Short mmCIF file of N, CA, C and O in Angstrom, two decimals:
data_model
loop_
_atom_site.label_atom_id
_atom_site.label_comp_id
_atom_site.label_asym_id
_atom_site.label_seq_id
_atom_site.Cartn_x
_atom_site.Cartn_y
_atom_site.Cartn_z
N MET A 9 55.86 66.48 9.03
CA MET A 9 56.72 65.40 9.52
C MET A 9 58.17 65.83 9.35
O MET A 9 58.55 66.36 8.32
N GLY A 10 58.99 65.59 10.35
CA GLY A 10 60.39 66.00 10.31
C GLY A 10 61.23 65.08 9.45
O GLY A 10 60.79 64.03 8.99
N ALA A 11 62.43 65.49 9.21
CA ALA A 11 63.36 64.68 8.43
C ALA A 11 63.74 63.43 9.20
O ALA A 11 63.78 63.45 10.43
N PRO A 12 64.01 62.33 8.49
CA PRO A 12 64.43 61.12 9.20
C PRO A 12 65.69 61.40 10.02
O PRO A 12 66.64 62.01 9.54
N GLY A 13 65.68 60.97 11.24
CA GLY A 13 66.84 61.16 12.10
C GLY A 13 66.93 62.54 12.72
O GLY A 13 67.87 62.82 13.47
N ALA A 14 65.97 63.42 12.43
CA ALA A 14 66.02 64.78 12.99
C ALA A 14 65.94 64.70 14.50
O ALA A 14 65.14 63.99 15.06
N GLY A 15 66.80 65.45 15.16
CA GLY A 15 66.80 65.48 16.61
C GLY A 15 67.70 64.43 17.24
O GLY A 15 67.94 64.47 18.43
N LYS A 16 68.18 63.48 16.45
CA LYS A 16 69.08 62.46 16.98
C LYS A 16 70.48 63.03 17.07
O LYS A 16 70.91 63.79 16.22
N PRO A 17 71.22 62.67 18.11
CA PRO A 17 72.59 63.17 18.23
C PRO A 17 73.48 62.61 17.11
O PRO A 17 73.29 61.48 16.67
N THR A 18 74.42 63.42 16.66
CA THR A 18 75.36 63.00 15.63
C THR A 18 76.78 63.23 16.13
O THR A 18 76.98 63.91 17.14
N LEU A 19 77.73 62.68 15.42
CA LEU A 19 79.14 62.89 15.77
C LEU A 19 79.52 64.36 15.64
O LEU A 19 80.44 64.83 16.29
N LEU A 20 78.81 65.09 14.80
CA LEU A 20 79.13 66.49 14.55
C LEU A 20 78.67 67.41 15.68
O LEU A 20 79.19 68.51 15.83
N ASP A 21 77.74 66.96 16.51
CA ASP A 21 77.18 67.81 17.57
C ASP A 21 78.25 68.43 18.47
O ASP A 21 78.17 69.60 18.82
N LYS A 22 79.25 67.65 18.84
CA LYS A 22 80.30 68.16 19.73
C LYS A 22 81.22 69.15 19.03
O LYS A 22 81.92 69.91 19.68
N ALA A 23 81.22 69.14 17.70
CA ALA A 23 82.13 69.99 16.94
C ALA A 23 81.47 71.27 16.45
O ALA A 23 82.14 72.13 15.87
N VAL A 24 80.17 71.43 16.68
CA VAL A 24 79.44 72.57 16.13
C VAL A 24 80.00 73.91 16.60
O VAL A 24 80.17 74.84 15.80
N ALA A 25 80.32 74.04 17.88
CA ALA A 25 80.86 75.31 18.39
C ALA A 25 82.16 75.66 17.69
O ALA A 25 82.39 76.81 17.31
N HIS A 26 83.02 74.66 17.49
CA HIS A 26 84.29 74.88 16.78
C HIS A 26 84.03 75.31 15.34
O HIS A 26 84.64 76.28 14.85
N LEU A 27 83.13 74.62 14.67
CA LEU A 27 82.81 74.97 13.28
C LEU A 27 82.29 76.39 13.17
O LEU A 27 82.71 77.16 12.30
N ARG A 28 81.36 76.75 14.04
CA ARG A 28 80.76 78.09 13.99
C ARG A 28 81.82 79.17 14.23
O ARG A 28 81.86 80.16 13.51
N SER A 29 82.64 78.99 15.24
CA SER A 29 83.62 80.04 15.55
C SER A 29 84.65 80.19 14.43
O SER A 29 85.00 81.31 14.05
N HIS A 30 85.11 79.10 13.87
CA HIS A 30 86.10 79.19 12.80
C HIS A 30 85.48 79.68 11.49
O HIS A 30 86.12 80.42 10.75
N PHE A 31 84.23 79.27 11.22
CA PHE A 31 83.54 79.75 10.03
C PHE A 31 83.35 81.26 10.13
O PHE A 31 83.62 82.00 9.18
N ASN A 32 82.89 81.74 11.28
CA ASN A 32 82.70 83.18 11.47
C ASN A 32 84.02 83.93 11.49
O ASN A 32 84.07 85.12 11.20
N GLY A 33 85.10 83.23 11.80
CA GLY A 33 86.43 83.83 11.78
C GLY A 33 87.04 83.90 10.39
O GLY A 33 88.14 84.41 10.22
N GLY A 34 86.33 83.37 9.40
CA GLY A 34 86.79 83.48 8.02
C GLY A 34 87.22 82.18 7.37
O GLY A 34 87.46 82.14 6.16
N CYS A 35 87.32 81.11 8.11
CA CYS A 35 87.70 79.82 7.51
C CYS A 35 86.42 79.14 7.03
O CYS A 35 85.68 78.56 7.82
N THR A 36 86.15 79.21 5.73
CA THR A 36 84.91 78.66 5.19
C THR A 36 85.15 77.38 4.38
O THR A 36 84.21 76.84 3.81
N SER A 37 86.35 76.90 4.35
CA SER A 37 86.68 75.68 3.60
C SER A 37 86.27 74.45 4.40
O SER A 37 86.77 74.21 5.50
N ALA A 38 85.37 73.68 3.85
CA ALA A 38 84.92 72.46 4.52
C ALA A 38 86.08 71.49 4.71
O ALA A 38 86.20 70.85 5.75
N ALA A 39 86.96 71.41 3.71
CA ALA A 39 88.11 70.50 3.80
C ALA A 39 89.04 70.90 4.94
O ALA A 39 89.48 70.06 5.73
N ALA A 40 89.33 72.19 5.05
CA ALA A 40 90.23 72.67 6.11
C ALA A 40 89.60 72.46 7.49
O ALA A 40 90.27 72.01 8.42
N LEU A 41 88.30 72.77 7.59
CA LEU A 41 87.63 72.58 8.88
C LEU A 41 87.53 71.11 9.24
O LEU A 41 87.67 70.73 10.41
N TYR A 42 87.33 70.26 8.25
CA TYR A 42 87.27 68.83 8.48
C TYR A 42 88.61 68.32 9.03
O TYR A 42 88.65 67.55 9.99
N GLU A 43 89.70 68.79 8.45
CA GLU A 43 91.03 68.39 8.93
C GLU A 43 91.26 68.86 10.36
O GLU A 43 91.81 68.13 11.19
N GLU A 44 90.82 70.09 10.68
CA GLU A 44 90.95 70.60 12.05
C GLU A 44 90.19 69.71 13.02
O GLU A 44 90.68 69.38 14.10
N LEU A 45 88.95 69.37 12.63
CA LEU A 45 88.13 68.54 13.51
C LEU A 45 88.74 67.16 13.72
O LEU A 45 88.70 66.62 14.82
N GLN A 46 89.29 66.60 12.65
CA GLN A 46 89.94 65.29 12.78
C GLN A 46 91.10 65.35 13.77
O GLN A 46 91.29 64.44 14.56
N ALA A 47 91.85 66.43 13.72
CA ALA A 47 92.96 66.60 14.65
C ALA A 47 92.47 66.70 16.10
O ALA A 47 93.19 66.36 17.03
N LEU A 48 91.22 67.15 16.27
CA LEU A 48 90.63 67.27 17.60
C LEU A 48 89.90 65.99 18.03
O LEU A 48 89.29 65.95 19.09
N GLY A 49 89.93 64.97 17.16
CA GLY A 49 89.31 63.69 17.52
C GLY A 49 87.98 63.40 16.85
O GLY A 49 87.34 62.40 17.17
N TYR A 50 87.53 64.25 15.95
CA TYR A 50 86.26 64.02 15.23
C TYR A 50 86.39 62.77 14.39
O TYR A 50 87.33 62.60 13.64
N ARG A 51 85.40 61.87 14.49
CA ARG A 51 85.46 60.61 13.78
C ARG A 51 84.34 60.50 12.74
O ARG A 51 84.15 59.43 12.16
N GLY A 52 83.63 61.58 12.51
CA GLY A 52 82.56 61.57 11.53
C GLY A 52 83.09 61.77 10.12
O GLY A 52 84.29 61.88 9.89
N SER A 53 82.17 61.86 9.17
CA SER A 53 82.57 61.96 7.77
C SER A 53 82.70 63.41 7.32
O SER A 53 82.14 64.33 7.93
N TYR A 54 83.42 63.58 6.23
CA TYR A 54 83.58 64.88 5.61
C TYR A 54 82.23 65.43 5.14
O TYR A 54 81.96 66.62 5.25
N SER A 55 81.37 64.54 4.64
CA SER A 55 80.08 65.00 4.11
C SER A 55 79.22 65.67 5.18
O SER A 55 78.46 66.59 4.89
N PHE A 56 79.32 65.22 6.44
CA PHE A 56 78.57 65.88 7.52
C PHE A 56 79.03 67.33 7.67
O PHE A 56 78.22 68.23 7.83
N VAL A 57 80.33 67.52 7.63
CA VAL A 57 80.89 68.87 7.77
C VAL A 57 80.47 69.72 6.58
O VAL A 57 79.99 70.85 6.74
N ARG A 58 80.65 69.20 5.38
CA ARG A 58 80.29 69.93 4.16
C ARG A 58 78.81 70.31 4.17
O ARG A 58 78.44 71.45 3.90
N ASP A 59 77.94 69.36 4.52
CA ASP A 59 76.50 69.62 4.52
C ASP A 59 76.10 70.61 5.61
O ASP A 59 75.17 71.39 5.44
N TYR A 60 76.81 70.59 6.73
CA TYR A 60 76.53 71.54 7.80
C TYR A 60 76.88 72.96 7.36
O TYR A 60 76.17 73.92 7.67
N LEU A 61 77.98 73.11 6.63
CA LEU A 61 78.45 74.43 6.22
C LEU A 61 77.67 75.02 5.04
O LEU A 61 77.64 76.23 4.87
N ARG A 62 77.06 74.18 4.23
CA ARG A 62 76.37 74.65 3.02
C ARG A 62 75.39 75.79 3.29
O ARG A 62 75.48 76.85 2.66
N PRO A 63 74.43 75.66 4.21
CA PRO A 63 73.50 76.78 4.43
C PRO A 63 74.17 78.00 5.04
O PRO A 63 73.72 79.13 4.84
N LEU A 64 75.26 77.79 5.78
CA LEU A 64 75.95 78.93 6.38
C LEU A 64 76.59 79.81 5.31
O LEU A 64 76.67 81.03 5.48
N ARG A 65 77.04 79.20 4.23
CA ARG A 65 77.63 79.99 3.15
C ARG A 65 76.59 80.90 2.52
O ARG A 65 76.91 82.00 2.07
N CYS A 66 75.34 80.46 2.47
CA CYS A 66 74.27 81.27 1.87
C CYS A 66 73.98 82.53 2.70
O CYS A 66 73.72 83.58 2.14
N ILE A 67 74.04 82.38 4.02
CA ILE A 67 73.72 83.54 4.87
C ILE A 67 74.96 84.32 5.26
O ILE A 67 74.85 85.42 5.78
N GLY A 68 76.13 83.74 5.04
CA GLY A 68 77.37 84.48 5.25
C GLY A 68 77.99 84.35 6.62
O GLY A 68 79.12 84.69 6.82
N ALA A 69 77.24 83.89 7.62
CA ALA A 69 77.80 83.73 8.95
C ALA A 69 76.96 82.72 9.72
O ALA A 69 75.77 82.56 9.46
N ALA A 70 77.57 82.07 10.65
CA ALA A 70 76.85 81.12 11.49
C ALA A 70 76.12 81.90 12.58
O ALA A 70 76.75 82.66 13.31
N PRO A 71 74.80 81.75 12.67
CA PRO A 71 74.08 82.46 13.72
C PRO A 71 74.47 81.93 15.09
O PRO A 71 74.86 80.78 15.23
N ALA A 72 74.37 82.78 16.08
CA ALA A 72 74.68 82.37 17.45
C ALA A 72 73.70 81.29 17.88
O ALA A 72 72.52 81.37 17.59
N ARG A 73 74.22 80.30 18.54
CA ARG A 73 73.38 79.20 18.98
C ARG A 73 72.76 79.53 20.32
O ARG A 73 73.44 79.94 21.25
N LYS A 74 71.44 79.36 20.40
CA LYS A 74 70.73 79.65 21.63
C LYS A 74 70.93 78.53 22.63
O LYS A 74 70.87 77.36 22.28
N GLN A 75 71.20 78.88 23.86
CA GLN A 75 71.34 77.88 24.90
C GLN A 75 69.95 77.38 25.29
O GLN A 75 69.07 78.16 25.65
N VAL A 76 69.75 76.09 25.21
CA VAL A 76 68.49 75.48 25.58
C VAL A 76 68.63 74.92 26.99
O VAL A 76 69.62 74.23 27.28
N PRO A 77 67.67 75.23 27.86
CA PRO A 77 67.77 74.68 29.22
C PRO A 77 67.74 73.16 29.20
O PRO A 77 67.17 72.55 28.30
N LYS A 78 68.35 72.55 30.19
CA LYS A 78 68.36 71.10 30.31
C LYS A 78 66.95 70.59 30.57
O LYS A 78 66.09 71.31 31.10
N VAL A 79 66.71 69.35 30.20
CA VAL A 79 65.39 68.74 30.35
C VAL A 79 64.91 68.79 31.79
O VAL A 79 63.75 69.13 32.05
N HIS A 80 65.79 68.48 32.74
CA HIS A 80 65.36 68.48 34.14
C HIS A 80 64.95 69.87 34.61
O HIS A 80 64.08 70.01 35.46
N ARG A 81 65.56 70.92 34.05
CA ARG A 81 65.20 72.29 34.41
C ARG A 81 63.79 72.61 33.90
O ARG A 81 62.96 73.15 34.62
N ILE A 82 63.52 72.26 32.65
CA ILE A 82 62.20 72.54 32.06
C ILE A 82 61.12 71.77 32.80
O ILE A 82 60.06 72.32 33.12
N THR A 83 61.36 70.48 33.07
CA THR A 83 60.33 69.70 33.77
C THR A 83 60.12 70.22 35.20
O THR A 83 58.99 70.21 35.70
N SER A 84 61.19 70.71 35.81
CA SER A 84 61.04 71.29 37.15
C SER A 84 60.13 72.51 37.09
O SER A 84 59.25 72.70 37.95
N TRP A 85 60.34 73.35 36.09
CA TRP A 85 59.49 74.53 35.93
C TRP A 85 58.03 74.13 35.71
O TRP A 85 57.12 74.72 36.26
N MET A 86 57.83 73.12 34.88
CA MET A 86 56.46 72.71 34.54
C MET A 86 55.75 72.06 35.72
O MET A 86 54.53 72.18 35.87
N GLN A 87 56.49 71.38 36.59
CA GLN A 87 55.87 70.64 37.69
C GLN A 87 55.57 71.52 38.90
O GLN A 87 54.80 71.13 39.77
N ARG A 88 56.18 72.70 38.95
CA ARG A 88 55.92 73.61 40.07
C ARG A 88 54.60 74.35 39.86
O ARG A 88 54.19 74.61 38.74
N HIS A 89 54.00 74.72 40.96
CA HIS A 89 52.81 75.56 40.89
C HIS A 89 53.23 76.91 40.33
O HIS A 89 54.30 77.41 40.67
N PRO A 90 52.42 77.52 39.46
CA PRO A 90 52.80 78.80 38.86
C PRO A 90 53.21 79.88 39.86
O PRO A 90 54.06 80.71 39.56
N ASN A 91 52.66 79.85 41.06
CA ASN A 91 53.02 80.84 42.07
C ASN A 91 54.42 80.60 42.64
O ASN A 91 55.01 81.48 43.25
N GLU A 92 54.95 79.39 42.45
CA GLU A 92 56.27 79.04 43.00
C GLU A 92 57.40 79.27 42.00
O GLU A 92 58.56 79.14 42.35
N VAL A 93 57.08 79.60 40.77
CA VAL A 93 58.10 79.85 39.75
C VAL A 93 58.58 81.29 39.93
O VAL A 93 57.79 82.23 39.84
N THR A 94 59.86 81.46 40.24
CA THR A 94 60.37 82.79 40.59
C THR A 94 61.57 83.18 39.73
O THR A 94 62.10 82.38 38.98
N GLY A 95 62.02 84.41 39.91
CA GLY A 95 63.22 84.90 39.23
C GLY A 95 63.06 84.90 37.72
O GLY A 95 62.04 85.33 37.19
N SER A 96 64.08 84.39 37.04
CA SER A 96 64.04 84.35 35.57
C SER A 96 63.37 83.07 35.06
O SER A 96 63.25 82.87 33.86
N ASP A 97 62.93 82.21 35.97
CA ASP A 97 62.32 80.95 35.57
C ASP A 97 61.08 81.12 34.69
O ASP A 97 60.94 80.40 33.71
N PRO A 98 60.17 82.07 34.99
CA PRO A 98 59.00 82.21 34.11
C PRO A 98 59.39 82.56 32.68
O PRO A 98 58.78 82.06 31.72
N VAL A 99 60.41 83.37 32.50
CA VAL A 99 60.86 83.75 31.15
C VAL A 99 61.43 82.52 30.45
O VAL A 99 61.12 82.25 29.29
N GLY A 100 62.27 81.77 31.15
CA GLY A 100 62.85 80.56 30.57
C GLY A 100 61.80 79.56 30.19
O GLY A 100 61.87 78.93 29.13
N LEU A 101 60.79 79.39 31.04
CA LEU A 101 59.71 78.46 30.75
C LEU A 101 58.93 78.92 29.52
O LEU A 101 58.65 78.12 28.63
N LYS A 102 58.61 80.20 29.45
CA LYS A 102 57.86 80.71 28.29
C LYS A 102 58.65 80.50 26.99
O LYS A 102 58.08 80.12 25.97
N GLN A 103 59.94 80.74 27.03
CA GLN A 103 60.77 80.56 25.83
C GLN A 103 60.82 79.10 25.43
O GLN A 103 60.74 78.76 24.25
N ALA A 104 60.97 78.21 26.41
CA ALA A 104 61.02 76.78 26.11
C ALA A 104 59.70 76.30 25.52
O ALA A 104 59.68 75.55 24.54
N LEU A 105 58.60 76.75 26.10
CA LEU A 105 57.29 76.33 25.61
C LEU A 105 57.00 76.89 24.22
O LEU A 105 56.38 76.22 23.39
N ALA A 106 57.45 78.10 23.97
CA ALA A 106 57.23 78.71 22.66
C ALA A 106 58.02 78.01 21.56
O ALA A 106 57.63 78.04 20.40
N SER A 107 59.11 77.35 21.94
CA SER A 107 59.96 76.71 20.94
C SER A 107 59.48 75.31 20.57
O SER A 107 59.95 74.75 19.59
N CYS A 108 58.54 74.75 21.33
CA CYS A 108 58.12 73.38 21.06
C CYS A 108 56.67 73.17 21.46
O CYS A 108 56.32 73.29 22.63
N ARG A 109 55.86 72.83 20.49
CA ARG A 109 54.43 72.66 20.77
C ARG A 109 54.17 71.45 21.67
O ARG A 109 53.21 71.41 22.43
N HIS A 110 55.06 70.46 21.63
CA HIS A 110 54.90 69.28 22.47
C HIS A 110 55.14 69.63 23.95
O HIS A 110 54.42 69.14 24.82
N LEU A 111 56.13 70.48 24.19
CA LEU A 111 56.37 70.94 25.56
C LEU A 111 55.18 71.75 26.06
O LEU A 111 54.79 71.64 27.22
N GLU A 112 54.63 72.56 25.18
CA GLU A 112 53.49 73.39 25.55
C GLU A 112 52.30 72.51 25.94
O GLU A 112 51.62 72.77 26.93
N ALA A 113 52.08 71.44 25.19
CA ALA A 113 50.99 70.51 25.51
C ALA A 113 51.25 69.82 26.84
O ALA A 113 50.33 69.65 27.66
N ALA A 114 52.49 69.42 27.09
CA ALA A 114 52.83 68.77 28.36
C ALA A 114 52.64 69.74 29.52
O ALA A 114 52.15 69.34 30.59
N ALA A 115 53.01 70.99 29.33
CA ALA A 115 52.84 72.00 30.39
C ALA A 115 51.36 72.21 30.70
O ALA A 115 50.98 72.38 31.85
N THR A 116 50.54 72.19 29.67
CA THR A 116 49.09 72.33 29.87
C THR A 116 48.56 71.18 30.70
O THR A 116 47.75 71.39 31.61
N LEU A 117 49.03 69.98 30.43
CA LEU A 117 48.61 68.82 31.22
C LEU A 117 49.05 68.96 32.66
O LEU A 117 48.29 68.64 33.58
N CYS A 118 50.26 69.42 32.88
CA CYS A 118 50.77 69.62 34.25
C CYS A 118 49.92 70.63 34.99
O CYS A 118 49.59 70.45 36.16
N THR A 119 49.57 71.71 34.32
CA THR A 119 48.76 72.76 34.93
C THR A 119 47.37 72.23 35.29
O THR A 119 46.84 72.53 36.35
N ASP A 120 46.80 71.41 34.40
CA ASP A 120 45.48 70.83 34.67
C ASP A 120 45.51 69.92 35.90
O ASP A 120 44.58 69.90 36.69
N VAL A 121 46.58 69.17 36.06
CA VAL A 121 46.72 68.25 37.20
C VAL A 121 46.88 69.04 38.50
O VAL A 121 46.38 68.63 39.54
N GLN A 122 47.56 70.19 38.44
CA GLN A 122 47.81 70.98 39.64
C GLN A 122 46.56 71.65 40.16
O GLN A 122 46.53 72.06 41.31
N ARG A 123 45.54 71.77 39.37
CA ARG A 123 44.32 72.46 39.81
C ARG A 123 43.45 71.60 40.66
O ARG A 123 43.37 70.54 40.82
#
């Protein structure tokens, strides 16, 4: 079972790219980053910033964030007949399905209906 609220959008979501780039650039102070975010319009709490940075300090750098395809793109891939999925779409679909067992189950249902 996941953590309560896991997957729900937070105020920090829009600031993650800024946090990662500045953290990787050497600014590891939660207080300094919090002040920067506030100047950019962040209205969340300091504790969100501090808690986000805590695991990054252990590994030393913020890992690059993987771009996840939009929901409509994934559902489009799943609803098409496998012979109609072209270009880089099969790779994107495989990666999306591998990242989430629920998507994989939904794709299986779509495939069963198409037969």
